[in-house]
């Protein structure tokens, strides 16, 4: 469920924050991080009770539909194929990385990255950049292998166009 769980840490992190995909921003922390003053952290992090009800249903669907297991399976497939494309275009791409379906791959330079993002958009694929070189992939939890394959086909096609 949480990225830090991949690393078998001897103890959990002091603080974990989350946002966007959980439909609200929030955090949880160890008991030792609790401020001694009541409501010391009183801002958007206080939460929205209505959003918490939505989050509860999202978590129920995630469990019911096995979405975390799907993210792992699809992510493995997606990353393997991205690594194959990286090997096919080593003069254009490097440093494929990530966990689950949260993946990124670097381009040779910023212009290439921006050109690829533009070509992907023309093909109906919306994705974003990160930093100066990376293409960042953050699909929804319902993303399946067939969706990964559509992206990969268009990505390979865009790379051939910019060669």
C-alpha positions as a printed NumPy array, in Angstrom:
array([[  0.   ,   0.   ,   0.   ],
       [  2.802,   2.446,   0.911],
       [  6.13 ,   2.827,  -0.873],
       [  8.182,   2.43 ,   2.313],
       [  6.783,  -1.099,   2.651],
       [  8.959,  -2.195,  -0.298],
       [ 12.11 ,  -1.741,   1.727],
       [ 11.591,  -3.935,   4.815],
       [ 12.664,  -1.11 ,   7.104],
       [ 13.519,  -2.063,  10.694],
       [ 10.913,   0.48 ,  11.835],
       [  8.254,   2.495,  10.017],
       [  9.014,   6.067,   8.906],
       [  8.355,   8.833,  11.405],
       [  5.852,  10.489,   9.054],
       [  4.112,   9.334,   5.85 ],
       [  2.237,  11.815,   3.674],
       [ -0.215,  11.081,   0.878],
       [ -2.357,  12.967,  -1.571],
       [ -3.972,  12.987,  -5.041],
       [ -4.655,   9.287,  -5.725],
       [ -6.175,   8.996,  -2.257],
       [ -8.615,  11.837,  -3.094],
       [ -7.404,  13.952,  -0.166],
       [ -4.135,  14.997,   1.385],
       [ -3.188,  13.47 ,   4.669],
       [ -0.479,  12.042,   6.811],
       [  0.099,   9.542,   9.557],
       [  2.953,   9.379,  12.008],
       [  4.453,   7.587,  14.93 ],
       [  3.187,   8.416,  18.39 ],
       [  6.485,  10.174,  19.19 ],
       [  5.731,  12.766,  16.464],
       [  2.432,  13.937,  18.012],
       [  2.697,  17.679,  18.841],
       [  2.189,  18.386,  22.548],
       [ -0.264,  21.207,  21.756],
       [ -3.756,  20.324,  20.565],
       [ -4.495,  21.335,  16.946],
       [ -0.905,  22.477,  16.4  ],
       [ -1.24 ,  21.316,  12.807],
       [ -4.465,  23.058,  11.829],
       [ -4.629,  23.552,   8.081],
       [ -5.519,  21.588,   4.974],
       [ -3.923,  18.53 ,   6.594],
       [ -6.789,  18.443,   9.111],
       [ -8.799,  16.621,   6.489],
       [-12.327,  16.812,   5.191],
       [-14.81 ,  14.368,   6.758],
       [-16.687,  13.974,   3.459],
       [-13.477,  13.079,   1.642],
       [-12.631,  10.555,   4.354],
       [-15.898,   8.744,   3.542],
       [-14.881,   8.669,  -0.147],
       [-11.418,   7.41 ,   0.805],
       [-12.971,   4.607,   2.847],
       [-14.907,   3.432,  -0.215],
       [-11.823,   3.724,  -2.431],
       [ -9.888,   1.491,  -0.029],
       [-12.798,  -0.981,   0.009],
       [-12.749,  -1.162,  -3.815],
       [ -8.95 ,  -1.51 ,  -3.81 ],
       [ -9.263,  -4.529,  -1.512],
       [-12.344,  -6.016,  -3.196],
       [-10.866,  -5.82 ,  -6.708],
       [ -7.287,  -6.732,  -5.778],
       [ -6.003,  -3.479,  -7.248],
       [ -2.71 ,  -3.479,  -5.335],
       [ -1.895,  -6.947,  -6.677],
       [ -2.878,  -5.751, -10.163],
       [ -0.551,  -2.748,  -9.833],
       [  2.317,  -5.104,  -9.011],
       [  1.612,  -7.474, -11.897],
       [  1.014,  -4.738, -14.46 ],
       [  3.958,  -2.717, -13.138],
       [  6.308,  -5.672, -13.601],
       [  5.109,  -6.128, -17.183],
       [  5.257,  -2.392, -17.897],
       [  8.781,  -1.97 , -16.501],
       [ 10.093,  -5.05 , -18.353],
       [  8.803,  -3.683, -21.655],
       [ 10.16 ,  -0.201, -20.91 ],
       [ 13.582,  -1.75 , -20.228],
       [ 13.357,  -3.543, -23.599],
       [ 12.552,  -0.245, -25.311],
       [ 15.415,   1.422, -23.446],
       [ 17.748,  -1.312, -24.774],
       [ 16.34 ,  -0.777, -28.276],
       [ 16.951,   3.008, -28.11 ],
       [ 20.023,   3.387, -25.832],
       [ 21.048,   6.576, -27.645],
       [ 17.703,   8.16 , -26.645],
       [ 16.696,   6.62 , -23.286],
       [ 18.217,   5.542, -19.972],
       [ 17.543,   4.986, -16.278],
       [ 14.149,   3.234, -16.329],
       [ 13.031,   2.999, -12.715],
       [ 10.084,   2.789, -10.352],
       [  7.797,   0.607,  -8.271],
       [  4.503,  -0.859,  -9.403],
       [  3.06 ,   1.329, -12.13 ],
       [  4.747,   4.492, -10.816],
       [  7.577,   4.506, -13.329],
       [  9.917,   6.952, -15.013],
       [ 12.469,   6.861, -17.785],
       [ 15.045,   9.475, -18.732],
       [ 15.54 ,  10.932, -22.184],
       [ 18.859,  12.004, -23.649],
       [ 17.979,  15.682, -23.179],
       [ 15.09 ,  18.005, -22.351],
       [ 14.233,  18.735, -25.989],
       [ 13.861,  15.028, -26.765],
       [ 11.704,  14.53 , -23.672],
       [  9.457,  17.435, -24.625],
       [  9.234,  16.24 , -28.244],
       [  8.253,  12.75 , -27.081],
       [  5.594,  14.123, -24.724],
       [  4.197,  16.175, -27.604],
       [  4.171,  13.187, -29.996],
       [  2.508,  11.012, -27.35 ],
       [ -0.152,  13.677, -26.833],
       [ -0.813,  13.704, -30.585],
       [ -1.351,   9.938, -30.326],
       [ -3.863,  10.383, -27.48 ],
       [ -1.467,   9.545, -24.646],
       [ -1.303,  12.056, -21.803],
       [  1.742,  11.744, -19.571],
       [  4.077,  14.232, -17.988],
       [  7.639,  15.203, -17.543],
       [  9.565,  15.35 , -14.316],
       [ 12.779,  17.261, -13.761],
       [ 14.784,  18.056, -16.872],
       [ 14.913,  14.616, -18.497],
       [ 12.284,  12.194, -17.228],
       [  8.973,  11.009, -18.568],
       [  6.854,  10.194, -15.538],
       [  4.161,   7.509, -15.599],
       [  1.423,   7.636, -12.946],
       [ -1.551,   5.623, -14.22 ],
       [ -4.746,   4.953, -12.288],
       [ -5.076,   1.848, -10.124],
       [ -7.353,   0.267, -12.737],
       [ -4.556,   0.399, -15.358],
       [ -4.206,  -3.045, -16.977],
       [ -1.615,  -4.768, -19.181],
       [ -3.661,  -3.901, -22.261],
       [ -3.352,  -0.203, -21.337],
       [  0.393,  -0.574, -20.772],
       [  0.711,  -2.207, -24.18 ],
       [ -1.148,   0.662, -25.852],
       [  1.228,   3.135, -24.232],
       [  4.29 ,   1.056, -25.132],
       [  3.249,   0.744, -28.79 ],
       [  2.737,   4.496, -29.069],
       [  5.956,   5.202, -27.153],
       [  8.002,   2.984, -29.491],
       [  6.335,   4.646, -32.501],
       [  7.106,   8.131, -31.147],
       [ 10.738,   7.143, -30.545],
       [ 11.07 ,   5.962, -34.146],
       [  9.679,   9.306, -35.319],
       [ 12.236,  11.365, -33.353],
       [ 15.307,   9.214, -34.198]])
